[in-house]
Amino acid sequence: MPDDRTAIEARSLVKSFGDVRALDGFDIKVKSGQVHGLVGPNGAGKTTLLRILFSLVSPDSGSITLLGRDWNAAGSIRMHGMGGFVEDPRFYPYLTARRNLEFLADLDGVDRRLVDEVLDLVRLTDRADRKVGGFSSGMRQRLGLAASLLRSPRLLLLDEPTVGLDPSGAREVLALVRGLSAEGTTILISSHNMTEVDGVCDSVTVMREGRSAWHGSMERLRSEAPAPAHRMWTSDDVRAKDVALVEPGVSVVPDPEGWLTVSADREPLDAYVIALGRLGVAVRRLEMPMTALESMFLALTGAEIDRFATRDQPDEIGVTR
Amino acid sequence: MSIATTRAAPTGATRLRPTGIGTVYRVELAKIASQLLPRIAAAVCLVGPFAFTIFINTQTSVPADALFGRWVHSSGFAIPFVVLVFGGIVGFPLITAVVAGDLFASEDGYATWKTMLTRSCSRGDIFAGKCLAGVTFSAAMVALLVVSSTLAGVLVVGTQPLIGLSGQVLDPGRALVLILESFAVALAPALAFTCVGILFSVVSRNSMIGVLGPPVVGLLMLLVSLMGSGVVVRSMLLITPFDAWHGLLVAPAHITPLWVGALVCAAYAFLCLDAARRSFRRRDFTGDGRAAVSWSRFGRGVLVALGITGILALGAAFDRRWITSHRLERSVDTTFKNLLIAQQDLLGNQVKERSLLVFPLCKRDSVVRGPSSGAGDDWGCDVIVDGGGFRGLSVSYSITVRPNGCYTADGPPLVIGPLRIQKAGGGVAVNPLYAFDGCMIAP
């Protein structure tokens, strides 16, 4: 039974589109007041889950409880207290940002005076009277956030909230998320950006092929994560892989971009790099290690991690975090 | 300092007002008013009749092919009826579809379904609110047309009496009432076509198909109606109620077509809205909401439409014909008699209706044996006039009967006089008998 401390509970969700099973018995439970991350490779079912939670798509089977109330296909959003967006937020291009929000405020039954306030929160006040048709994707993203905040949600569902934003804009959005969380709002963030999820979430669900591959708190994840992984570029990847076979505690896997992913703790990694040098294999670049979440993601899904513009630049050779 | 880090949530009062169909309706109306295409449609409805009337007034010829077209120089009240005739088959479906066909599909085009459906209104509210807004726009356009065309006619041409479809003279007050009633009658099929547009909009998810679909349906139905003059198939077509107002303009008035038309319109509206509602409620909003036109789906739709058209056309060809020589003779009898009285009145001769006897004998040239029936341009009526100062006067008219039962009769100038005649009181008037229009009303 869901209790007041559970904001989202979904059990055995199944959704198929033709022959494709987007969700295959998916389970999730998010406690109230938490920021929960939803990560997974493309096609894992993240967006389908959000669409179901927003009543945009009906599940084939399974049960959902949102804010203590049963989900219904006719419009769970009628349960006041939910907000957010799925994929990139879209608005009427022939209307100004303010007019768009006023219409949405009307549809939500909230006071239009809130429009100025939320525009201010997402720093769009100076562009409020411009038509949305001329907005960049980052500005639309901000406007989407403003539209979500109009409802003063207790549960906020955000799909890639920082996509399209410049680094400072992304930092502001994440700060806003933290602020909302501090005020008691439960937030579910679907993201490809592991650094972002790692930095802002209290708990996480890793999705794979429509199922929950891992679910738990970030503390637990850090303790269970496999050895940190590095990305390495050498003068001879074939020999580098061969060397890894004889070096204890080192695992090397080529990635689709032509790099080598090296999983090892610090000491075995040092020994491995020294061994490569002795054998005449130059290490031309060694990037920062993946976060615990990235390592876990890689281990659970085997998928390559998307790297975003907001991500820090790679460190120079030999400099690891 | 970042604003986002100073406050996280809006601080204003967030008490929610109840929302529902009315909320969606108001928002949709405001959205419609903000868009270019509906504004253009409204401008066309407002300015079009004035432009048409001013243009026609500068010409010596008249649009005699349209009902009341031959009277556009003689009475300003003819203008709204000509607009009604031109608007009927393509005009009204197109104007109403500008909004109805775009109402739902534009949300797909702009990928805004996910924005709209994640607010506090249910899908049912959104569907109903949008439909109401579409219907309101259509009704507003019809209202705009009746006002602008009447004003254009009255201001540019004048408030002269109008000749009705049975040749009866309609004084300005009666003509004005009939204009309002006729547009009110045309409103029913206009709204039904709005519902067709809504169905196209929901199912196709494409604005172009949504907007052009209803006029194409109208044209296909026109094609079917041209295939035959059957009463059953014709009454099933949604373009037929656009002609129902003819019943108000004949003497005596026939209101049966009004009720039949209203029922047909209601049936189309119900079926279209129900199908659209079911499709909308069942739909999974995946992807970005936009659906590229699926050519296989589009092709299937075209095939289905052509199949239905073919079946209806076949049915129309074998349907019971209601246009008969007997009905035509009855109509010509009344119309000719009234027009003859009107003509004699212009010439200063008082002819009493009771003293006038008219005997029309109508048949098709192409029919050698048996009774004549059906639409065609090979009808001929020999009209023998007796009494009222005439003794066995014989007039032969060539008559073109259209599938909707209306006809145009062209007479011999040697017998009935030239196009323009000298009025007894001075001045020149159009000779009512030179050529005239009339309508038979379907049973």
PDB file of N, CA and C in Angstrom, chain A residues 150-232:
ATOM      1  N   LEU A 150       4.074  27.062 -12.712  1.00  0.00           N
ATOM      2  CA  LEU A 150       2.782  27.744 -12.564  1.00  0.00           C
ATOM      3  C   LEU A 150       1.849  26.969 -11.650  1.00  0.00           C
ATOM      4  N   ARG A 151       1.989  25.667 -11.681  1.00  0.00           N
ATOM      5  CA  ARG A 151       1.058  24.821 -10.930  1.00  0.00           C
ATOM      6  C   ARG A 151       1.489  24.638  -9.476  1.00  0.00           C
ATOM      7  N   SER A 152       2.654  25.227  -9.113  1.00  0.00           N
ATOM      8  CA  SER A 152       3.218  25.019  -7.777  1.00  0.00           C
ATOM      9  C   SER A 152       3.171  23.537  -7.422  1.00  0.00           C
ATOM     10  N   PRO A 153       3.850  22.722  -8.207  1.00  0.00           N
ATOM     11  CA  PRO A 153       3.672  21.276  -8.068  1.00  0.00           C
ATOM     12  C   PRO A 153       4.316  20.696  -6.813  1.00  0.00           C
ATOM     13  N   ARG A 154       3.701  19.658  -6.300  1.00  0.00           N
ATOM     14  CA  ARG A 154       4.311  18.872  -5.230  1.00  0.00           C
ATOM     15  C   ARG A 154       5.112  17.726  -5.829  1.00  0.00           C
ATOM     16  N   LEU A 155       4.787  17.420  -7.094  1.00  0.00           N
ATOM     17  CA  LEU A 155       5.521  16.392  -7.820  1.00  0.00           C
ATOM     18  C   LEU A 155       5.877  16.945  -9.191  1.00  0.00           C
ATOM     19  N   LEU A 156       7.157  17.017  -9.453  1.00  0.00           N
ATOM     20  CA  LEU A 156       7.631  17.608 -10.705  1.00  0.00           C
ATOM     21  C   LEU A 156       8.337  16.532 -11.528  1.00  0.00           C
ATOM     22  N   LEU A 157       7.868  16.338 -12.758  1.00  0.00           N
ATOM     23  CA  LEU A 157       8.481  15.347 -13.642  1.00  0.00           C
ATOM     24  C   LEU A 157       9.211  16.103 -14.741  1.00  0.00           C
ATOM     25  N   LEU A 158      10.518  15.946 -14.805  1.00  0.00           N
ATOM     26  CA  LEU A 158      11.311  16.712 -15.772  1.00  0.00           C
ATOM     27  C   LEU A 158      12.080  15.767 -16.681  1.00  0.00           C
ATOM     28  N   ASP A 159      11.956  16.003 -17.959  1.00  0.00           N
ATOM     29  CA  ASP A 159      12.647  15.179 -18.947  1.00  0.00           C
ATOM     30  C   ASP A 159      13.790  15.992 -19.539  1.00  0.00           C
ATOM     31  N   GLU A 160      14.996  15.593 -19.263  1.00  0.00           N
ATOM     32  CA  GLU A 160      16.189  16.288 -19.763  1.00  0.00           C
ATOM     33  C   GLU A 160      16.062  17.807 -19.551  1.00  0.00           C
ATOM     34  N   PRO A 161      15.949  18.254 -18.310  1.00  0.00           N
ATOM     35  CA  PRO A 161      15.643  19.672 -18.080  1.00  0.00           C
ATOM     36  C   PRO A 161      16.745  20.639 -18.498  1.00  0.00           C
ATOM     37  N   THR A 162      17.967  20.140 -18.684  1.00  0.00           N
ATOM     38  CA  THR A 162      19.043  21.081 -19.016  1.00  0.00           C
ATOM     39  C   THR A 162      19.486  20.987 -20.470  1.00  0.00           C
ATOM     40  N   VAL A 163      18.800  20.173 -21.251  1.00  0.00           N
ATOM     41  CA  VAL A 163      19.175  20.052 -22.667  1.00  0.00           C
ATOM     42  C   VAL A 163      18.966  21.394 -23.361  1.00  0.00           C
ATOM     43  N   GLY A 164      19.944  21.809 -24.121  1.00  0.00           N
ATOM     44  CA  GLY A 164      19.814  23.056 -24.875  1.00  0.00           C
ATOM     45  C   GLY A 164      20.226  24.273 -24.084  1.00  0.00           C
ATOM     46  N   LEU A 165      20.471  24.099 -22.807  1.00  0.00           N
ATOM     47  CA  LEU A 165      20.864  25.261 -21.997  1.00  0.00           C
ATOM     48  C   LEU A 165      22.382  25.413 -22.004  1.00  0.00           C
ATOM     49  N   ASP A 166      22.849  26.651 -21.916  1.00  0.00           N
ATOM     50  CA  ASP A 166      24.287  26.854 -21.789  1.00  0.00           C
ATOM     51  C   ASP A 166      24.685  26.451 -20.362  1.00  0.00           C
ATOM     52  N   PRO A 167      25.986  26.303 -20.104  1.00  0.00           N
ATOM     53  CA  PRO A 167      26.401  25.805 -18.784  1.00  0.00           C
ATOM     54  C   PRO A 167      25.829  26.609 -17.624  1.00  0.00           C
ATOM     55  N   SER A 168      25.787  27.923 -17.760  1.00  0.00           N
ATOM     56  CA  SER A 168      25.275  28.703 -16.621  1.00  0.00           C
ATOM     57  C   SER A 168      23.768  28.496 -16.475  1.00  0.00           C
ATOM     58  N   GLY A 169      23.076  28.378 -17.613  1.00  0.00           N
ATOM     59  CA  GLY A 169      21.639  28.118 -17.561  1.00  0.00           C
ATOM     60  C   GLY A 169      21.358  26.771 -16.930  1.00  0.00           C
ATOM     61  N   ALA A 170      22.186  25.783 -17.275  1.00  0.00           N
ATOM     62  CA  ALA A 170      22.004  24.447 -16.700  1.00  0.00           C
ATOM     63  C   ALA A 170      22.224  24.479 -15.196  1.00  0.00           C
ATOM     64  N   ARG A 171      23.251  25.214 -14.783  1.00  0.00           N
ATOM     65  CA  ARG A 171      23.520  25.310 -13.341  1.00  0.00           C
ATOM     66  C   ARG A 171      22.352  25.975 -12.616  1.00  0.00           C
ATOM     67  N   GLU A 172      21.769  26.982 -13.254  1.00  0.00           N
ATOM     68  CA  GLU A 172      20.617  27.659 -12.629  1.00  0.00           C
ATOM     69  C   GLU A 172      19.433  26.711 -12.484  1.00  0.00           C
ATOM     70  N   VAL A 173      19.209  25.926 -13.527  1.00  0.00           N
ATOM     71  CA  VAL A 173      18.079  24.996 -13.464  1.00  0.00           C
ATOM     72  C   VAL A 173      18.303  23.973 -12.360  1.00  0.00           C
ATOM     73  N   LEU A 174      19.528  23.478 -12.261  1.00  0.00           N
ATOM     74  CA  LEU A 174      19.808  22.487 -11.222  1.00  0.00           C
ATOM     75  C   LEU A 174      19.688  23.113  -9.832  1.00  0.00           C
ATOM     76  N   ALA A 175      20.093  24.384  -9.741  1.00  0.00           N
ATOM     77  CA  ALA A 175      19.934  25.074  -8.458  1.00  0.00           C
ATOM     78  C   ALA A 175      18.449  25.226  -8.123  1.00  0.00           C
ATOM     79  N   LEU A 176      17.658  25.485  -9.150  1.00  0.00           N
ATOM     80  CA  LEU A 176      16.218  25.608  -8.950  1.00  0.00           C
ATOM     81  C   LEU A 176      15.631  24.277  -8.469  1.00  0.00           C
ATOM     82  N   VAL A 177      16.122  23.204  -9.073  1.00  0.00           N
ATOM     83  CA  VAL A 177      15.655  21.871  -8.672  1.00  0.00           C
ATOM     84  C   VAL A 177      15.991  21.629  -7.207  1.00  0.00           C
ATOM     85  N   ARG A 178      17.209  21.968  -6.836  1.00  0.00           N
ATOM     86  CA  ARG A 178      17.594  21.783  -5.424  1.00  0.00           C
ATOM     87  C   ARG A 178      16.721  22.631  -4.508  1.00  0.00           C
ATOM     88  N   GLY A 179      16.453  23.853  -4.948  1.00  0.00           N
ATOM     89  CA  GLY A 179      15.617  24.746  -4.134  1.00  0.00           C
ATOM     90  C   GLY A 179      14.217  24.197  -3.966  1.00  0.00           C
ATOM     91  N   LEU A 180      13.657  23.681  -5.062  1.00  0.00           N
ATOM     92  CA  LEU A 180      12.310  23.108  -4.985  1.00  0.00           C
ATOM     93  C   LEU A 180      12.303  21.897  -4.071  1.00  0.00           C
ATOM     94  N   SER A 181      13.356  21.104  -4.189  1.00  0.00           N
ATOM     95  CA  SER A 181      13.452  19.915  -3.344  1.00  0.00           C
ATOM     96  C   SER A 181      13.540  20.316  -1.873  1.00  0.00           C
ATOM     97  N   ALA A 182      14.301  21.364  -1.614  1.00  0.00           N
ATOM     98  CA  ALA A 182      14.431  21.832  -0.231  1.00  0.00           C
ATOM     99  C   ALA A 182      13.090  22.285   0.328  1.00  0.00           C
ATOM    100  N   GLU A 183      12.210  22.735  -0.582  1.00  0.00           N
ATOM    101  CA  GLU A 183      10.885  23.176  -0.131  1.00  0.00           C
ATOM    102  C   GLU A 183       9.881  22.026  -0.089  1.00  0.00           C
ATOM    103  N   GLY A 184      10.366  20.817  -0.364  1.00  0.00           N
ATOM    104  CA  GLY A 184       9.510  19.648  -0.197  1.00  0.00           C
ATOM    105  C   GLY A 184       8.939  19.069  -1.473  1.00  0.00           C
ATOM    106  N   THR A 185       9.303  19.617  -2.618  1.00  0.00           N
ATOM    107  CA  THR A 185       8.777  19.096  -3.876  1.00  0.00           C
ATOM    108  C   THR A 185       9.512  17.806  -4.258  1.00  0.00           C
ATOM    109  N   THR A 186       8.753  16.811  -4.642  1.00  0.00           N
ATOM    110  CA  THR A 186       9.357  15.579  -5.146  1.00  0.00           C
ATOM    111  C   THR A 186       9.647  15.777  -6.627  1.00  0.00           C
ATOM    112  N   ILE A 187      10.825  15.401  -7.042  1.00  0.00           N
ATOM    113  CA  ILE A 187      11.215  15.649  -8.439  1.00  0.00           C
ATOM    114  C   ILE A 187      11.754  14.373  -9.060  1.00  0.00           C
ATOM    115  N   LEU A 188      11.215  14.044 -10.219  1.00  0.00           N
ATOM    116  CA  LEU A 188      11.735  12.921 -10.992  1.00  0.00           C
ATOM    117  C   LEU A 188      12.409  13.505 -12.229  1.00  0.00           C
ATOM    118  N   ILE A 189      13.698  13.254 -12.354  1.00  0.00           N
ATOM    119  CA  ILE A 189      14.453  13.788 -13.499  1.00  0.00           C
ATOM    120  C   ILE A 189      14.904  12.637 -14.381  1.00  0.00           C
ATOM    121  N   SER A 190      14.468  12.683 -15.620  1.00  0.00           N
ATOM    122  CA  SER A 190      14.983  11.734 -16.593  1.00  0.00           C
ATOM    123  C   SER A 190      16.121  12.423 -17.319  1.00  0.00           C
ATOM    124  N   SER A 191      17.262  11.772 -17.382  1.00  0.00           N
ATOM    125  CA  SER A 191      18.403  12.457 -17.995  1.00  0.00           C
ATOM    126  C   SER A 191      19.417  11.465 -18.539  1.00  0.00           C
ATOM    127  N   HIS A 192      20.131  11.924 -19.559  1.00  0.00           N
ATOM    128  CA  HIS A 192      21.286  11.179 -20.051  1.00  0.00           C
ATOM    129  C   HIS A 192      22.556  11.684 -19.376  1.00  0.00           C
ATOM    130  N   ASN A 193      22.427  12.821 -18.734  1.00  0.00           N
ATOM    131  CA  ASN A 193      23.604  13.476 -18.196  1.00  0.00           C
ATOM    132  C   ASN A 193      23.904  12.950 -16.789  1.00  0.00           C
ATOM    133  N   MET A 194      24.885  12.036 -16.720  1.00  0.00           N
ATOM    134  CA  MET A 194      25.176  11.363 -15.452  1.00  0.00           C
ATOM    135  C   MET A 194      25.729  12.335 -14.409  1.00  0.00           C
ATOM    136  N   THR A 195      26.510  13.284 -14.872  1.00  0.00           N
ATOM    137  CA  THR A 195      27.079  14.257 -13.938  1.00  0.00           C
ATOM    138  C   THR A 195      25.958  15.042 -13.263  1.00  0.00           C
ATOM    139  N   GLU A 196      24.984  15.402 -14.090  1.00  0.00           N
ATOM    140  CA  GLU A 196      23.836  16.166 -13.593  1.00  0.00           C
ATOM    141  C   GLU A 196      23.047  15.344 -12.567  1.00  0.00           C
ATOM    142  N   VAL A 197      22.772  14.106 -12.922  1.00  0.00           N
ATOM    143  CA  VAL A 197      21.997  13.245 -12.016  1.00  0.00           C
ATOM    144  C   VAL A 197      22.798  12.992 -10.744  1.00  0.00           C
ATOM    145  N   ASP A 198      24.083  12.738 -10.918  1.00  0.00           N
ATOM    146  CA  ASP A 198      24.942  12.466  -9.771  1.00  0.00           C
ATOM    147  C   ASP A 198      24.957  13.646  -8.812  1.00  0.00           C
ATOM    148  N   GLY A 199      24.916  14.835  -9.367  1.00  0.00           N
ATOM    149  CA  GLY A 199      25.048  16.015  -8.537  1.00  0.00           C
ATOM    150  C   GLY A 199      23.783  16.447  -7.834  1.00  0.00           C
ATOM    151  N   VAL A 200      22.640  16.078  -8.371  1.00  0.00           N
ATOM    152  CA  VAL A 200      21.407  16.655  -7.844  1.00  0.00           C
ATOM    153  C   VAL A 200      20.453  15.626  -7.219  1.00  0.00           C
ATOM    154  N   CYS A 201      20.650  14.349  -7.552  1.00  0.00           N
ATOM    155  CA  CYS A 201      19.638  13.358  -7.137  1.00  0.00           C
ATOM    156  C   CYS A 201      19.969  12.697  -5.802  1.00  0.00           C
ATOM    157  N   ASP A 202      18.904  12.353  -5.084  1.00  0.00           N
ATOM    158  CA  ASP A 202      19.046  11.596  -3.845  1.00  0.00           C
ATOM    159  C   ASP A 202      19.014  10.103  -4.120  1.00  0.00           C
ATOM    160  N   SER A 203      18.292   9.736  -5.155  1.00  0.00           N
ATOM    161  CA  SER A 203      18.161   8.315  -5.486  1.00  0.00           C
ATOM    162  C   SER A 203      18.056   8.191  -7.005  1.00  0.00           C
ATOM    163  N   VAL A 204      18.186   6.980  -7.474  1.00  0.00           N
ATOM    164  CA  VAL A 204      18.224   6.811  -8.920  1.00  0.00           C
ATOM    165  C   VAL A 204      17.658   5.444  -9.323  1.00  0.00           C
ATOM    166  N   THR A 205      17.076   5.428 -10.508  1.00  0.00           N
ATOM    167  CA  THR A 205      16.673   4.163 -11.124  1.00  0.00           C
ATOM    168  C   THR A 205      17.392   4.060 -12.458  1.00  0.00           C
ATOM    169  N   VAL A 206      18.082   2.958 -12.639  1.00  0.00           N
ATOM    170  CA  VAL A 206      18.734   2.722 -13.928  1.00  0.00           C
ATOM    171  C   VAL A 206      17.810   1.798 -14.728  1.00  0.00           C
ATOM    172  N   MET A 207      17.414   2.277 -15.894  1.00  0.00           N
ATOM    173  CA  MET A 207      16.493   1.492 -16.723  1.00  0.00           C
ATOM    174  C   MET A 207      17.254   0.785 -17.833  1.00  0.00           C
ATOM    175  N   ARG A 208      16.770  -0.390 -18.157  1.00  0.00           N
ATOM    176  CA  ARG A 208      17.357  -1.133 -19.271  1.00  0.00           C
ATOM    177  C   ARG A 208      16.276  -1.983 -19.901  1.00  0.00           C
ATOM    178  N   GLU A 209      16.066  -1.777 -21.175  1.00  0.00           N
ATOM    179  CA  GLU A 209      15.099  -2.552 -21.957  1.00  0.00           C
ATOM    180  C   GLU A 209      13.739  -2.635 -21.268  1.00  0.00           C
ATOM    181  N   GLY A 210      13.287  -1.508 -20.788  1.00  0.00           N
ATOM    182  CA  GLY A 210      11.939  -1.431 -20.220  1.00  0.00           C
ATOM    183  C   GLY A 210      11.812  -1.945 -18.807  1.00  0.00           C
ATOM    184  N   ARG A 211      12.931  -2.267 -18.183  1.00  0.00           N
ATOM    185  CA  ARG A 211      12.887  -2.771 -16.811  1.00  0.00           C
ATOM    186  C   ARG A 211      13.783  -1.919 -15.914  1.00  0.00           C
ATOM    187  N   SER A 212      13.577  -2.074 -14.633  1.00  0.00           N
ATOM    188  CA  SER A 212      14.439  -1.391 -13.680  1.00  0.00           C
ATOM    189  C   SER A 212      15.653  -2.287 -13.439  1.00  0.00           C
ATOM    190  N   ALA A 213      16.851  -1.806 -13.872  1.00  0.00           N
ATOM    191  CA  ALA A 213      18.057  -2.615 -13.703  1.00  0.00           C
ATOM    192  C   ALA A 213      18.678  -2.395 -12.324  1.00  0.00           C
ATOM    193  N   TRP A 214      18.467  -1.219 -11.792  1.00  0.00           N
ATOM    194  CA  TRP A 214      18.973  -0.919 -10.446  1.00  0.00           C
ATOM    195  C   TRP A 214      18.150   0.227  -9.876  1.00  0.00           C
ATOM    196  N   HIS A 215      17.916   0.180  -8.585  1.00  0.00           N
ATOM    197  CA  HIS A 215      17.075   1.186  -7.953  1.00  0.00           C
ATOM    198  C   HIS A 215      17.576   1.383  -6.535  1.00  0.00           C
ATOM    199  N   GLY A 216      17.848   2.607  -6.147  1.00  0.00           N
ATOM    200  CA  GLY A 216      18.279   2.827  -4.770  1.00  0.00           C
ATOM    201  C   GLY A 216      18.814   4.219  -4.565  1.00  0.00           C
ATOM    202  N   SER A 217      19.353   4.443  -3.374  1.00  0.00           N
ATOM    203  CA  SER A 217      19.860   5.774  -3.043  1.00  0.00           C
ATOM    204  C   SER A 217      21.237   5.976  -3.681  1.00  0.00           C
ATOM    205  N   MET A 218      21.645   7.217  -3.786  1.00  0.00           N
ATOM    206  CA  MET A 218      22.943   7.506  -4.377  1.00  0.00           C
ATOM    207  C   MET A 218      24.064   6.971  -3.482  1.00  0.00           C
ATOM    208  N   GLU A 219      23.844   6.998  -2.156  1.00  0.00           N
ATOM    209  CA  GLU A 219      24.872   6.465  -1.244  1.00  0.00           C
ATOM    210  C   GLU A 219      25.101   4.988  -1.524  1.00  0.00           C
ATOM    211  N   ARG A 220      23.990   4.288  -1.656  1.00  0.00           N
ATOM    212  CA  ARG A 220      24.108   2.845  -1.908  1.00  0.00           C
ATOM    213  C   ARG A 220      24.770   2.600  -3.256  1.00  0.00           C
ATOM    214  N   LEU A 221      24.423   3.433  -4.203  1.00  0.00           N
ATOM    215  CA  LEU A 221      24.996   3.262  -5.539  1.00  0.00           C
ATOM    216  C   LEU A 221      26.507   3.451  -5.508  1.00  0.00           C
ATOM    217  N   ARG A 222      26.938   4.473  -4.748  1.00  0.00           N
ATOM    218  CA  ARG A 222      28.380   4.738  -4.695  1.00  0.00           C
ATOM    219  C   ARG A 222      29.124   3.564  -4.060  1.00  0.00           C
ATOM    220  N   SER A 223      28.460   2.964  -3.074  1.00  0.00           N
ATOM    221  CA  SER A 223      29.133   1.855  -2.406  1.00  0.00           C
ATOM    222  C   SER A 223      29.139   0.594  -3.270  1.00  0.00           C
ATOM    223  N   GLU A 224      28.153   0.466  -4.138  1.00  0.00           N
ATOM    224  CA  GLU A 224      28.057  -0.753  -4.946  1.00  0.00           C
ATOM    225  C   GLU A 224      28.665  -0.598  -6.334  1.00  0.00           C
ATOM    226  N   ALA A 225      29.034   0.635  -6.689  1.00  0.00           N
ATOM    227  CA  ALA A 225      29.501   0.868  -8.054  1.00  0.00           C
ATOM    228  C   ALA A 225      30.793   0.110  -8.317  1.00  0.00           C
ATOM    229  N   PRO A 226      30.963  -0.365  -9.526  1.00  0.00           N
ATOM    230  CA  PRO A 226      32.213  -1.050  -9.871  1.00  0.00           C
ATOM    231  C   PRO A 226      33.378  -0.066  -9.897  1.00  0.00           C
ATOM    232  N   ALA A 227      34.557  -0.602 -10.097  1.00  0.00           N
ATOM    233  CA  ALA A 227      35.748   0.245 -10.117  1.00  0.00           C
ATOM    234  C   ALA A 227      35.564   1.383 -11.111  1.00  0.00           C
ATOM    235  N   PRO A 228      36.088   2.565 -10.775  1.00  0.00           N
ATOM    236  CA  PRO A 228      35.890   3.700 -11.678  1.00  0.00           C
ATOM    237  C   PRO A 228      36.525   3.459 -13.047  1.00  0.00           C
ATOM    238  N   ALA A 229      35.916   3.962 -14.042  1.00  0.00           N
ATOM    239  CA  ALA A 229      36.384   3.749 -15.409  1.00  0.00           C
ATOM    240  C   ALA A 229      37.026   5.017 -15.949  1.00  0.00           C
ATOM    241  N   HIS A 230      38.038   4.814 -16.815  1.00  0.00           N
ATOM    242  CA  HIS A 230      38.706   5.932 -17.476  1.00  0.00           C
ATOM    243  C   HIS A 230      38.550   5.756 -18.972  1.00  0.00           C
ATOM    244  N   ARG A 231      38.704   6.860 -19.680  1.00  0.00           N
ATOM    245  CA  ARG A 231      38.752   6.763 -21.143  1.00  0.00           C
ATOM    246  C   ARG A 231      40.173   7.067 -21.579  1.00  0.00           C
ATOM    247  N   MET A 232      40.690   6.192 -22.409  1.00  0.00           N
ATOM    248  CA  MET A 232      42.115   6.302 -22.741  1.00  0.00           C
ATOM    249  C   MET A 232      42.302   6.273 -24.257  1.00  0.00           C
TER     250      MET A 232
END
